[in-house]
PDB file of C-alpha atoms in Angstrom:
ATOM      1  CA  UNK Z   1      10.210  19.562   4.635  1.00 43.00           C
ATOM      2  CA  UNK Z   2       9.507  23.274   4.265  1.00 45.00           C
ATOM      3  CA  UNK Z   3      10.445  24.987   7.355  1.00 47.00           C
ATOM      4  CA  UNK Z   4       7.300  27.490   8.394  1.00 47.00           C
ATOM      5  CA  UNK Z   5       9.332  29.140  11.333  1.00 50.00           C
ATOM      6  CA  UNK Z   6       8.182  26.226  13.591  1.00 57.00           C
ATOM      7  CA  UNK Z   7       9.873  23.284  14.858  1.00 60.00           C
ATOM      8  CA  UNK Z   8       9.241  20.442  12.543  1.00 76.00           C
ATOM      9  CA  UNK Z   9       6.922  17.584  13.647  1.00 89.00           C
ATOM     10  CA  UNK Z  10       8.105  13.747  13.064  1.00 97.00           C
ATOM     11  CA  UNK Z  11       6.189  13.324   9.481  1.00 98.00           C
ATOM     12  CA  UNK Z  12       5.026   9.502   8.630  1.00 98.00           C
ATOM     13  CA  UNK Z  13       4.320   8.148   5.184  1.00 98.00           C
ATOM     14  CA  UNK Z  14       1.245   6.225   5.519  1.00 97.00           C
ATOM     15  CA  UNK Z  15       0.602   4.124   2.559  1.00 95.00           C
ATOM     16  CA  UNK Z  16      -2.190   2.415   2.049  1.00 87.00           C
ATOM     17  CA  UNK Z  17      -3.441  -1.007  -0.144  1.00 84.00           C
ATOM     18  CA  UNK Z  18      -4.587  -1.720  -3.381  1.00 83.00           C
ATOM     19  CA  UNK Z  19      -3.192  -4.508  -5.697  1.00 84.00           C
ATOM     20  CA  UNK Z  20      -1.864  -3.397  -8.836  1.00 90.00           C
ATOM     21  CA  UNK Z  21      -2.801  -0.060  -7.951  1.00 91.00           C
ATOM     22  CA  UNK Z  22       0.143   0.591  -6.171  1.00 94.00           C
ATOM     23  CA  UNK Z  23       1.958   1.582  -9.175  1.00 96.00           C
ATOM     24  CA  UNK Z  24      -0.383   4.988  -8.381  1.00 96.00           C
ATOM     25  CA  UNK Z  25       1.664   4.960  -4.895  1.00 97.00           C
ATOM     26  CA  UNK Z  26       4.937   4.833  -6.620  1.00 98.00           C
ATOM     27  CA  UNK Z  27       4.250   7.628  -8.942  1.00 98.00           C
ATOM     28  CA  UNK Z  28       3.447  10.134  -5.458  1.00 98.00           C
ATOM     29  CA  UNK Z  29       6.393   9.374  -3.717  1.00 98.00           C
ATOM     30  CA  UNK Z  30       8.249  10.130  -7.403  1.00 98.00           C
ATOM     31  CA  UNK Z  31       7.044  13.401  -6.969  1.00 98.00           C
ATOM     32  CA  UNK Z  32       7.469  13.929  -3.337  1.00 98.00           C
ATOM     33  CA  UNK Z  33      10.982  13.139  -3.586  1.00 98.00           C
ATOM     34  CA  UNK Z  34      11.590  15.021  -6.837  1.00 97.00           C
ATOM     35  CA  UNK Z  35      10.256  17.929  -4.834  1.00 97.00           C
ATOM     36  CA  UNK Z  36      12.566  17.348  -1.761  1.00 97.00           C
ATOM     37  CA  UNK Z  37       9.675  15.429   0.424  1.00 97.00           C
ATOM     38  CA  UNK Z  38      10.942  13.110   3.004  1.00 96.00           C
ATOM     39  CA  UNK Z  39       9.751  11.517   5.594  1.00 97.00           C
ATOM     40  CA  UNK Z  40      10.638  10.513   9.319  1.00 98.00           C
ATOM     41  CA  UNK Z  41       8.898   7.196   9.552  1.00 98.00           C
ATOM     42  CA  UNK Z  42       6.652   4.857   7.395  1.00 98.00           C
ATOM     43  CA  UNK Z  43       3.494   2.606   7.734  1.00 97.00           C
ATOM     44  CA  UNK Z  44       3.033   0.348   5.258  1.00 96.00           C
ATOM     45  CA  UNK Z  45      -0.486  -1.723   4.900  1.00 92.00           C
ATOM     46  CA  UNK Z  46      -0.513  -4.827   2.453  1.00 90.00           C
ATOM     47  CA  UNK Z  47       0.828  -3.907  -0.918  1.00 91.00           C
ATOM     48  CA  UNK Z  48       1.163  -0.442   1.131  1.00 94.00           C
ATOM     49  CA  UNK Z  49       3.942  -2.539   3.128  1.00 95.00           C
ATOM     50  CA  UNK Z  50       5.622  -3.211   0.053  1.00 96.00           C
ATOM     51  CA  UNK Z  51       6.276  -0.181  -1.295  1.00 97.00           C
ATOM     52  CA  UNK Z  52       6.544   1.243   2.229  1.00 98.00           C
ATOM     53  CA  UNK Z  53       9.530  -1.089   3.009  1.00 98.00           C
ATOM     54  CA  UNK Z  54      11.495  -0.236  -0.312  1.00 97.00           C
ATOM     55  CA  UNK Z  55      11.203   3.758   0.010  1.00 98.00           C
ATOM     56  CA  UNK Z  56      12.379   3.183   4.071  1.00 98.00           C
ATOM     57  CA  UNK Z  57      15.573   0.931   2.967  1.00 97.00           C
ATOM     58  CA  UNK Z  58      16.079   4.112   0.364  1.00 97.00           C
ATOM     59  CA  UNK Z  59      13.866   6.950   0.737  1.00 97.00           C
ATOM     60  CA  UNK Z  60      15.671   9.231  -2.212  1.00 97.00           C
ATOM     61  CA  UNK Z  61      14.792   9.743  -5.736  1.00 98.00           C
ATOM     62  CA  UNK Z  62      17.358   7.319  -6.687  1.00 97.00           C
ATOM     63  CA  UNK Z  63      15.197   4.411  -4.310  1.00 97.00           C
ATOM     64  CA  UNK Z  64      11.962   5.046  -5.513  1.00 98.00           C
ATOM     65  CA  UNK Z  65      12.992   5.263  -8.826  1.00 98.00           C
ATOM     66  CA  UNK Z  66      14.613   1.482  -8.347  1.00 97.00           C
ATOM     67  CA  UNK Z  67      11.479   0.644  -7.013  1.00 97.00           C
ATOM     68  CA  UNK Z  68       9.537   2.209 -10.158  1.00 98.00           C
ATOM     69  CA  UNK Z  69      11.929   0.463 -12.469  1.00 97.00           C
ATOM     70  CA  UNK Z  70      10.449  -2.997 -10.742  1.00 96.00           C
ATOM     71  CA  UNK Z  71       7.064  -1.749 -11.011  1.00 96.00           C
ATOM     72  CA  UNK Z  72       7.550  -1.526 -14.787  1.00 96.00           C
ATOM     73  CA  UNK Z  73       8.844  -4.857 -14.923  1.00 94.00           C
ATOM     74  CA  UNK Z  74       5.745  -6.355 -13.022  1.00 91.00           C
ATOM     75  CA  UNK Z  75       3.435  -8.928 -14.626  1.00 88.00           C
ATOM     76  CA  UNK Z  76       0.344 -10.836 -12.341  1.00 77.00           C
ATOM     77  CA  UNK Z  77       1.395 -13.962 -12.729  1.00 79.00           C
ATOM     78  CA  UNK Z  78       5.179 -12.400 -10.492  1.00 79.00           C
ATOM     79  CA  UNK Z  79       2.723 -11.408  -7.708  1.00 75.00           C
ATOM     80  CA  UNK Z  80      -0.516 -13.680  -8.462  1.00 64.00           C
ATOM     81  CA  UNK Z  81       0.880 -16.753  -9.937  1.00 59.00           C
ATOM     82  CA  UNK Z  82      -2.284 -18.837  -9.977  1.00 54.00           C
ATOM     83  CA  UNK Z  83      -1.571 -22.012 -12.418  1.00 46.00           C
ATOM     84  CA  UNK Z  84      -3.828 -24.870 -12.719  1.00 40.00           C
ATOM     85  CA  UNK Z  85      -2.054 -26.868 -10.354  1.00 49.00           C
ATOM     86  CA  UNK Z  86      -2.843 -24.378  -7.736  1.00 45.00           C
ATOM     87  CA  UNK Z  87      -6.573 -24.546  -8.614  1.00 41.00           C
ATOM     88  CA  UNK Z  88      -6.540 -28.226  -8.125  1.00 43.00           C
ATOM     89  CA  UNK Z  89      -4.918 -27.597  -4.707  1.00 45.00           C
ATOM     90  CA  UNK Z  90      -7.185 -25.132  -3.891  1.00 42.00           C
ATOM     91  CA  UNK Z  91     -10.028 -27.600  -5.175  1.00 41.00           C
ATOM     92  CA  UNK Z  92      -8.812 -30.639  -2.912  1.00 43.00           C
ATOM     93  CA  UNK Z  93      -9.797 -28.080  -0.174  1.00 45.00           C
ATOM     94  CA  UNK Z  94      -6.074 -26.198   0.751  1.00 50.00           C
ATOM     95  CA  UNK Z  95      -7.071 -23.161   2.426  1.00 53.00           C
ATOM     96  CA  UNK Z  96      -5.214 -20.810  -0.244  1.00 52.00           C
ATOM     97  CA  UNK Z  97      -5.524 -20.060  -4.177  1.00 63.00           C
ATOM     98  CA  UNK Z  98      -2.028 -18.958  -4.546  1.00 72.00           C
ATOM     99  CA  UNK Z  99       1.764 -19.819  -3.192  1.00 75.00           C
ATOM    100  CA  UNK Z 100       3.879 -16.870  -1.731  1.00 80.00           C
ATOM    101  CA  UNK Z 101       6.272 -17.663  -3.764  1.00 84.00           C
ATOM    102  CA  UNK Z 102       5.615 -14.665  -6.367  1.00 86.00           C
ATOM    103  CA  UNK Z 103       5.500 -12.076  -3.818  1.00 90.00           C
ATOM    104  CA  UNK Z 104       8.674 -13.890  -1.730  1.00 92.00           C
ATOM    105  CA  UNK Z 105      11.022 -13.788  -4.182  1.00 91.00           C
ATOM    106  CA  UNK Z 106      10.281 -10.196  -5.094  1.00 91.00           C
ATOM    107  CA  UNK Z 107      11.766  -9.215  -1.999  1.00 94.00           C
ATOM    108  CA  UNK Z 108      14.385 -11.373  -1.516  1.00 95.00           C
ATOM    109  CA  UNK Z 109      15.863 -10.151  -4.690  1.00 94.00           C
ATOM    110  CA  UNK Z 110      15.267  -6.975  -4.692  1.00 94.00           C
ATOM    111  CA  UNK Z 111      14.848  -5.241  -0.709  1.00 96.00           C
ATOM    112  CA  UNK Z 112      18.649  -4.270   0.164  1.00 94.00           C
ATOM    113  CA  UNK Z 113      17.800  -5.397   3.782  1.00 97.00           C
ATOM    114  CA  UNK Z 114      16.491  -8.553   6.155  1.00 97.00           C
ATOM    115  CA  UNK Z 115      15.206  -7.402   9.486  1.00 98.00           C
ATOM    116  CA  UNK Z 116      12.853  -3.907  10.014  1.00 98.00           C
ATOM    117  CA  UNK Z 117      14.705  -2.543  11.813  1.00 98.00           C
ATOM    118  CA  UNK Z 118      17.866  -2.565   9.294  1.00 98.00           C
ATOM    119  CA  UNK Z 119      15.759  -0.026   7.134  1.00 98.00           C
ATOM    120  CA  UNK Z 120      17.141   3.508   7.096  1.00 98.00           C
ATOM    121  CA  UNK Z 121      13.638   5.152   8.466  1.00 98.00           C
ATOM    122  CA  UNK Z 122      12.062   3.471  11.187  1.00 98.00           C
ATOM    123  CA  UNK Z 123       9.407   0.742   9.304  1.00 98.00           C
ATOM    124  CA  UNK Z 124       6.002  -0.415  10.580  1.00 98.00           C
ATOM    125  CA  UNK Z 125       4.025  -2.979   8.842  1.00 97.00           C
ATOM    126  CA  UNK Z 126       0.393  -3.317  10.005  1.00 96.00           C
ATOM    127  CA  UNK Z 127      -0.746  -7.146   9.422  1.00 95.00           C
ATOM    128  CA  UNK Z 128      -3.874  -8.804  11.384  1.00 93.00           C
ATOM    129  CA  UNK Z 129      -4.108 -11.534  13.565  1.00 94.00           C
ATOM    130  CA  UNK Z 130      -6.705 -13.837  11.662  1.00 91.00           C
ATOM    131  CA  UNK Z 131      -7.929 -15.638  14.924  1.00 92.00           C
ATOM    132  CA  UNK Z 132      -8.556 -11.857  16.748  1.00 92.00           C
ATOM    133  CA  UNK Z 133      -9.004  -9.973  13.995  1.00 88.00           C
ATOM    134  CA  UNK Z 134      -6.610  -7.491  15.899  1.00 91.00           C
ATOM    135  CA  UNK Z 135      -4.127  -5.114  14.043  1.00 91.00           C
ATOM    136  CA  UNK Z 136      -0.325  -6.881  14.468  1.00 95.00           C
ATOM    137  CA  UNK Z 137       2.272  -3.916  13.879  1.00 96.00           C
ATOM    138  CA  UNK Z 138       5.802  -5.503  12.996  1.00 97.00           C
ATOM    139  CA  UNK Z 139       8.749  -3.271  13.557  1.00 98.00           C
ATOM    140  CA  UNK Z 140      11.787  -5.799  13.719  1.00 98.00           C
ATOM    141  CA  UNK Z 141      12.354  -8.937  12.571  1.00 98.00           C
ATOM    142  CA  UNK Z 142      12.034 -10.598   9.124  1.00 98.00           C
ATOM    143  CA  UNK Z 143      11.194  -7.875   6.398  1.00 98.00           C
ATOM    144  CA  UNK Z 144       9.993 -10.855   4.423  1.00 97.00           C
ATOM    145  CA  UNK Z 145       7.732 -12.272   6.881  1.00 97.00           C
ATOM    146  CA  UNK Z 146       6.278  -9.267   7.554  1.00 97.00           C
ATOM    147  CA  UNK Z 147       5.715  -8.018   3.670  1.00 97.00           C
ATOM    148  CA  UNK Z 148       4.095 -11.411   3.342  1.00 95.00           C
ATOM    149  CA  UNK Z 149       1.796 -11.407   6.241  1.00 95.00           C
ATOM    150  CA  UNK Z 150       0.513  -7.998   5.358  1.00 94.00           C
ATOM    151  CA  UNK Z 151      -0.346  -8.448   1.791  1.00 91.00           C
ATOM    152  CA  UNK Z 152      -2.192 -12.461   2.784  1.00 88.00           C
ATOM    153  CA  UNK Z 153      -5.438 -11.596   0.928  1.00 81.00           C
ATOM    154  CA  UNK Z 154      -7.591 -13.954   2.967  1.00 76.00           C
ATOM    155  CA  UNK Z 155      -8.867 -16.720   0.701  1.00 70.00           C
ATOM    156  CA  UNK Z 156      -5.961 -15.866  -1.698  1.00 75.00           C
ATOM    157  CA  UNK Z 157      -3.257 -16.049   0.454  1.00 81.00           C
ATOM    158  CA  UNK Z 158      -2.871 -18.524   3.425  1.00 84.00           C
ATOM    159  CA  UNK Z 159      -2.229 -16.617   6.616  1.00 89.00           C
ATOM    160  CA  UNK Z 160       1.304 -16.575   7.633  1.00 92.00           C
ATOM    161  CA  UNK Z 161       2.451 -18.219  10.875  1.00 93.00           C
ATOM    162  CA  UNK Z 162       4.759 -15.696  12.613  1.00 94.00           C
ATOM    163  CA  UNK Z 163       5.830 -15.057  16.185  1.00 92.00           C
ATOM    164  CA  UNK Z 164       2.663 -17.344  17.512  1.00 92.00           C
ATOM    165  CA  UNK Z 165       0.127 -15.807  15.605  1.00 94.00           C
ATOM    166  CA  UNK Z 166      -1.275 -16.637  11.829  1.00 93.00           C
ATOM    167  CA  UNK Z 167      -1.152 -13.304  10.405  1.00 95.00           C
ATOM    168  CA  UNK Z 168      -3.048 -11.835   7.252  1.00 90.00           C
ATOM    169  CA  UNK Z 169      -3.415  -9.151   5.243  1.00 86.00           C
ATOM    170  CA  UNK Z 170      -3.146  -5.273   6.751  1.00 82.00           C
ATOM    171  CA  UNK Z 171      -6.137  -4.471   5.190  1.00 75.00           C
ATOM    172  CA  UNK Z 172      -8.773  -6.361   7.218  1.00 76.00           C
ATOM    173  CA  UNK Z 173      -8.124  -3.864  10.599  1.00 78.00           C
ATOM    174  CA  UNK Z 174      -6.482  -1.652   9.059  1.00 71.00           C
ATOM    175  CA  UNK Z 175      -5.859  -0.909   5.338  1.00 60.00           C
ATOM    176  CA  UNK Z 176      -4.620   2.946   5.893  1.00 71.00           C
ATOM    177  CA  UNK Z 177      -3.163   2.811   9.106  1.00 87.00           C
ATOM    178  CA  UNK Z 178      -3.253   6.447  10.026  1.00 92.00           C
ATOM    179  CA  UNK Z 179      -3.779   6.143  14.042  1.00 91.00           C
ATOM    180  CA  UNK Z 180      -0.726   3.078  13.845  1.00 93.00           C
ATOM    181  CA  UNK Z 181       1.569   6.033  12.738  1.00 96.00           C
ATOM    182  CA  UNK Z 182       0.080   8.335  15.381  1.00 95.00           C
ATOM    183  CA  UNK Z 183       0.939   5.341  17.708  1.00 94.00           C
ATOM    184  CA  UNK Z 184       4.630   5.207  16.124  1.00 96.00           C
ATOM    185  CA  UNK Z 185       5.395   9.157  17.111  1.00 96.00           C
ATOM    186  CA  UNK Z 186       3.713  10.917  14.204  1.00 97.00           C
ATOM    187  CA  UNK Z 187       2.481  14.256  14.220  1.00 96.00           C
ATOM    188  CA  UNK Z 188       2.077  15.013  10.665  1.00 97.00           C
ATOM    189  CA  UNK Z 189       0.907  12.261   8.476  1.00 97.00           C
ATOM    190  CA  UNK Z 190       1.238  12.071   4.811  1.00 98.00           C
ATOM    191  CA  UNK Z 191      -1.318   9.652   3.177  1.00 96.00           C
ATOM    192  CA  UNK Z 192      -0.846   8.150   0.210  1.00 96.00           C
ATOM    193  CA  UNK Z 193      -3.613   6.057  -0.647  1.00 92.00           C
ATOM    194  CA  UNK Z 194      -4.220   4.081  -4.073  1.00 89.00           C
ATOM    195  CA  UNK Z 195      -7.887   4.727  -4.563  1.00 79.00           C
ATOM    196  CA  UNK Z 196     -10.536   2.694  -6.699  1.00 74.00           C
ATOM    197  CA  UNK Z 197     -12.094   1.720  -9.498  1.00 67.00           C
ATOM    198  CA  UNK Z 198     -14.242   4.275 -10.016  1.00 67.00           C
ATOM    199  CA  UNK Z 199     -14.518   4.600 -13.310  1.00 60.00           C
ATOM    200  CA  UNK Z 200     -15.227   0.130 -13.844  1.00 60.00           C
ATOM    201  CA  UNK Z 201     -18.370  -0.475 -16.084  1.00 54.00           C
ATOM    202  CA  UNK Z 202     -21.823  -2.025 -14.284  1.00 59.00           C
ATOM    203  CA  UNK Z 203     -20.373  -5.182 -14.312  1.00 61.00           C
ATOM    204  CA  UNK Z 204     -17.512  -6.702 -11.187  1.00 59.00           C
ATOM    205  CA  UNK Z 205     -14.254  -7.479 -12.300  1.00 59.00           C
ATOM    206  CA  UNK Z 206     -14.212 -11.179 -13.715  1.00 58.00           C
ATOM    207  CA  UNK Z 207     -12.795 -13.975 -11.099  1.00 59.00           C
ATOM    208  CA  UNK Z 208     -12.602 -14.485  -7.342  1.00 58.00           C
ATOM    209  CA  UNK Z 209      -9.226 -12.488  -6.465  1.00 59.00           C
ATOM    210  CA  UNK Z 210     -10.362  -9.505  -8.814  1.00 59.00           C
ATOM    211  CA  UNK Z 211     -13.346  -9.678  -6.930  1.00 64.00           C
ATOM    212  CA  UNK Z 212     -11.980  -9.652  -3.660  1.00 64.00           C
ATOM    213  CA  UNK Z 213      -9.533  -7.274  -4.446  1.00 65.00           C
ATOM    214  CA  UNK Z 214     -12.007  -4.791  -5.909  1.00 64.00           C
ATOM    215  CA  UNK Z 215     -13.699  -5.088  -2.557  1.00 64.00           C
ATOM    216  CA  UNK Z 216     -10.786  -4.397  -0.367  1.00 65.00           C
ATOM    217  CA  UNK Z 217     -10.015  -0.787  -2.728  1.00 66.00           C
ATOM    218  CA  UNK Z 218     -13.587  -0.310  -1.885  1.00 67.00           C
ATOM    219  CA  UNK Z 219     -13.169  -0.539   1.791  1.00 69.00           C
ATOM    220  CA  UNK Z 220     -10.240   1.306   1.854  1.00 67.00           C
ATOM    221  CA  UNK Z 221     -12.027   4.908   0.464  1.00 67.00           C
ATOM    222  CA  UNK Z 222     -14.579   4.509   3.372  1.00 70.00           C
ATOM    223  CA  UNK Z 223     -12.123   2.895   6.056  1.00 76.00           C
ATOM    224  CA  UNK Z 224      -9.679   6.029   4.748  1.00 80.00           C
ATOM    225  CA  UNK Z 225     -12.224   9.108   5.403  1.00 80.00           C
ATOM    226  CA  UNK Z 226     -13.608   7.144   8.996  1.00 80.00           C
ATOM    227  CA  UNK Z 227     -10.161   6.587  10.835  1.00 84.00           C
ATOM    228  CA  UNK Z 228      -8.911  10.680   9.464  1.00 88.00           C
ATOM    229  CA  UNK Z 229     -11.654  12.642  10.243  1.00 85.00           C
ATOM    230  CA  UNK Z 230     -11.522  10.496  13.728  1.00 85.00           C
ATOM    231  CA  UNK Z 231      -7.973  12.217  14.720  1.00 90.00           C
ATOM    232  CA  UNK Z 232      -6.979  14.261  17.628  1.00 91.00           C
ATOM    233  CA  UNK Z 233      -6.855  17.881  16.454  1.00 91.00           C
ATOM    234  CA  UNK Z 234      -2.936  17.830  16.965  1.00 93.00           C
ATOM    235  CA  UNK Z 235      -2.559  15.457  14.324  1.00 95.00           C
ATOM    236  CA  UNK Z 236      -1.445  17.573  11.028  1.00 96.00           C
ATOM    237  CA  UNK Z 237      -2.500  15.580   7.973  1.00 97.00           C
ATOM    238  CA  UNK Z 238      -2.638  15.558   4.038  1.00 97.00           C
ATOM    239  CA  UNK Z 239      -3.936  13.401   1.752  1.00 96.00           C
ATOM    240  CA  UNK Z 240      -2.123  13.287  -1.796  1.00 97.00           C
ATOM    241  CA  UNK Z 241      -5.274  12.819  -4.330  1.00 95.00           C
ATOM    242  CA  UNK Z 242      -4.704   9.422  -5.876  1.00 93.00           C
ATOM    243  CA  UNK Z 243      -6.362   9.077  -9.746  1.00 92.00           C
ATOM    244  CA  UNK Z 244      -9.651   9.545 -11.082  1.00 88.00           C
ATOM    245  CA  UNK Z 245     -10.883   8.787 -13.133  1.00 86.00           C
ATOM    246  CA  UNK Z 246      -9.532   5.200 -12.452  1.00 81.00           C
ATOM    247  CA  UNK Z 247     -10.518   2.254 -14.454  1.00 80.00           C
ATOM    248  CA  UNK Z 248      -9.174  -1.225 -14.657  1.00 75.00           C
ATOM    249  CA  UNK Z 249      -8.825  -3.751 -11.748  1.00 77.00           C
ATOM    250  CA  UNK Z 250      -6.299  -3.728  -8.716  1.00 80.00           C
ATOM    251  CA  UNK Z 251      -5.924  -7.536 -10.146  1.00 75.00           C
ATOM    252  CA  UNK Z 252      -4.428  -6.202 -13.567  1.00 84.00           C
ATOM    253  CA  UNK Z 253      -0.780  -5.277 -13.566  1.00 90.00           C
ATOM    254  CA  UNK Z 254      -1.251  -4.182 -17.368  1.00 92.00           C
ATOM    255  CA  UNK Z 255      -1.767  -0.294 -16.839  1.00 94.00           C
ATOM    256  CA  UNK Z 256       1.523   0.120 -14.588  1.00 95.00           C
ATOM    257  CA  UNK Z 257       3.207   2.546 -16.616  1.00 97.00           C
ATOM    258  CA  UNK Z 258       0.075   4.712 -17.202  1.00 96.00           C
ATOM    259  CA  UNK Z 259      -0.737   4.621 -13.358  1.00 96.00           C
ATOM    260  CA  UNK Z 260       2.773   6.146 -12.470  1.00 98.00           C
ATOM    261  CA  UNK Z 261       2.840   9.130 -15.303  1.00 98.00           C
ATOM    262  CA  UNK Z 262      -0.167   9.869 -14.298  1.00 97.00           C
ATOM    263  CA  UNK Z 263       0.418   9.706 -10.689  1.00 98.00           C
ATOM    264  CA  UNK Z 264       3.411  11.655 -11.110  1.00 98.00           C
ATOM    265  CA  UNK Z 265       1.956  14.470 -13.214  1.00 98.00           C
ATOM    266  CA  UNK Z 266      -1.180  14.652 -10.772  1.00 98.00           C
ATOM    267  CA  UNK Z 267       1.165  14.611  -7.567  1.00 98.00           C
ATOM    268  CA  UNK Z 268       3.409  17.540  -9.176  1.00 98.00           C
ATOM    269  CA  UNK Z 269       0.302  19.134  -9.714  1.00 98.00           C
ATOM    270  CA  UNK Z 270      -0.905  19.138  -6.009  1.00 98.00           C
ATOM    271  CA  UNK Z 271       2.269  20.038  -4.668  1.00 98.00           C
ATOM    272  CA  UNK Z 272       2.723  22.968  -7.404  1.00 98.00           C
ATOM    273  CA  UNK Z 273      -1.163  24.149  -5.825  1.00 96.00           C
ATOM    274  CA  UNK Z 274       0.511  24.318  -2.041  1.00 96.00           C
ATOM    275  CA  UNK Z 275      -1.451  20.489  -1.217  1.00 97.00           C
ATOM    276  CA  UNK Z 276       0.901  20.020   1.872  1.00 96.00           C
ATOM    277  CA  UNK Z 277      -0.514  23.564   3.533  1.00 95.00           C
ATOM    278  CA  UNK Z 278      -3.793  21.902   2.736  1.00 92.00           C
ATOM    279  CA  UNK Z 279      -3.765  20.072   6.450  1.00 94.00           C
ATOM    280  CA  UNK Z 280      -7.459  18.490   6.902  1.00 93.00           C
ATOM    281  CA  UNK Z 281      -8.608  17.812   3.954  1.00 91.00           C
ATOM    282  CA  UNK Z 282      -9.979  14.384   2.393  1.00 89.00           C
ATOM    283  CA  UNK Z 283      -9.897  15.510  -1.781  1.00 89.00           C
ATOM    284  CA  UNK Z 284     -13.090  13.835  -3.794  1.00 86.00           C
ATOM    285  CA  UNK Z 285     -10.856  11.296  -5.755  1.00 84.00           C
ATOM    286  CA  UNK Z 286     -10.404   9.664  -1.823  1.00 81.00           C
ATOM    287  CA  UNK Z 287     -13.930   9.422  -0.793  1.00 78.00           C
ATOM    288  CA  UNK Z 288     -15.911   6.783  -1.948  1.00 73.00           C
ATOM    289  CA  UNK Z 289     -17.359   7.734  -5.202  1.00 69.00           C
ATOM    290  CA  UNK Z 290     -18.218   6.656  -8.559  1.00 73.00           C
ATOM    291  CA  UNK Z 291     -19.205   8.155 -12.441  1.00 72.00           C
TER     292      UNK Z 291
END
C-alpha cells in the first residue's frame, strides 16, 4: 500500500455476493493489483468466497488474472446446472433445485490448495447456520466445504452439513461481511462489492433462482451501506464503485467479459482520482438505487 508516513494498518479485502456478477469483482482486484494493491487478509461472502479464496491462494496479477481467465470460460449451466432431472427431484419434494456438483468441481480443479488455512493470506469465509440463522466464519479446514456452504442459495442449494451444523449461503447474515473482517484484525477495509441490477426493465428476471438471486443483489446495496456506516470510527474504509449502469441478471453468466473491462476501466479510474484517500465514503453506484 502507499506509505503516508504512518505505520500501515492490517488491510482486508472484503468481497461481497452476487451471482454472475462477480465477474465485476474480478475486474477490481485486476486493477488493484495492476496498481500494486494488496491486501493482508480476505473475507469472502458466497460467490464473494469464491473469488476471495482464489486471490488469497495467489493474490498477484498473475492469480487474479488465472482466476479471470476462468471467469471467461464460465457458462450457467458450470455453476447452475439445473437439468430436467433435477426439476423432477426437486418436484418429488428434495429440498434443493440444483446439485453442487457445478460449483464443486470448479474448485477442485482449479484452487491450488485444500484446507484455509493453506492459502497464502489468512482466508475467512462467512456462511450461516440455517437452524440459527447465525453468521459461521470458517478459517481452516476444507476450502471446498466452505466455498460450498457459503454460496448454498437457500431453496437452490441444499445446506451443507459441516462441523455439526447445516450451513448456507453467506449472504443471509451477512452478504458483505465488513464487521467479520474487523473481527479478523482489520483496520482498513477494502470493499469490493458487485452491485445490482439497476438498470433491469419493470419486469423481474424470468425463473425462481433469477428471482432469488436478484433479491439477494438487492439486499446486499442496503445490508452494504447499514453494517459501514455502523463502524467504530477507527475503522479506515473504501468502497471501490462497482458498475452502473448495470443491466442483466446475477443468474446470466453471458455478459462476463463486458463486466470485467468495464470493471477494470472503472476501477483504474477510481484509483487514478485518489479513491483509496477517499476513507468513508459509500459512492451512489453502492446504495440502493435505480434509473
Amino acid at each position: 500500500m502507499i506509505d503516508h508516513g504512518r505505520p500501515p494498518k492490517p488491510t482486508a479485502f472484503v468481497l461481497a455476493g452476487g451471482g454472475s456478477f462477480g465477474a465485476i469483482q474480478v475486474g477490481m482486484m485486476h486493477a488493484l493489483a495492476k496498481h500494486g494493491v494488496v491486501a493482508d487478509l480476505v473475507v469472502g461472502s458466497s460467490v464473494g468466497a469464491i473469488n476471495g479464496a482464489y486471490y488469497a491462494g495467489d493474490p498477484t496479477l498473475k492469480g487474479v488474472l488465472g482466476l479471470e481467465a476462468i471467469w471467461r470460460g464460465l457458462k450457467r449451466q458450470d455453476v447452475f446446472p439445473v437439468t430436467w432431472r433435477s426439476l423432477l427431484g426437486f418436484a418429488w419434494r428434495r429440498d434443493f433445485l440444483i446439485p453442487h456438483d457445478g460449483i464443486r468441481r470448479l474448485i477442485e480443479d482449479h484452487l491450488p490448495y485444500r484446507n484455509l488455512q493453506d492459502a497464502a493470506l489468512p482466508l475467512h469465509i462467512v456462511t450461516t447456520d440455517f437452524i440459527s440463522g447465525e453468521s459461521i466464519v470458517l478459517s481452516e479446514g476444507s476450502a471446498v466445504e466452505a466455498i460450498l456452504a457459503s454460496t448454498a442459495i437457500p431453496g437452490a442449494f441444499t445446506p451443507v452439513h459441516y462441523r455439526g451444523h447445516f450451513l448456507a449461503d453467506g449472504a443471509i447474515s451477512s452478504n458483505t461481511p465488513v464487521r467479520v473482517a474487523v473481527r479478523m484484525g482489520a483496520k482498513r477495509l477494502i470493499v469490493l462489492p458487485t452491485g445490482h441490477a439497476c438498470a433491469v426493465n419493470d419486469h423481474p428476471p424470468a425463473g425462481a433462482v433469477a428471482n432469488a438471486l436478484h433479491a439477494l443483489t438487492l439486499l446486499i446495496a442496503r445490508q452494504l451501506v447499514a453494517e459501514l456506516e455502523g463502524l467504530a470510527s477507527d475503522i479506515e474504509y473504501v468502497v471501490v464503485p462497482p458498475l452502473c449502469p448495470l443491466v442483466g441478471s446475477p443468474y446470466d453468466f453471458s455478459r462476463t467479459d463486458d463486466h470485467i473491462e468495464r470493471a477494470i476501466i472503472s476501477t483504474d479510474a477510481w484509483l487514478a482520482q485518489n479513491g483509496l484517500d477517499r476513507h468513508g465514503l459509500i459512492p451512489h453506484e453502492a446504495r440502493p438505487h435505480s434509473h
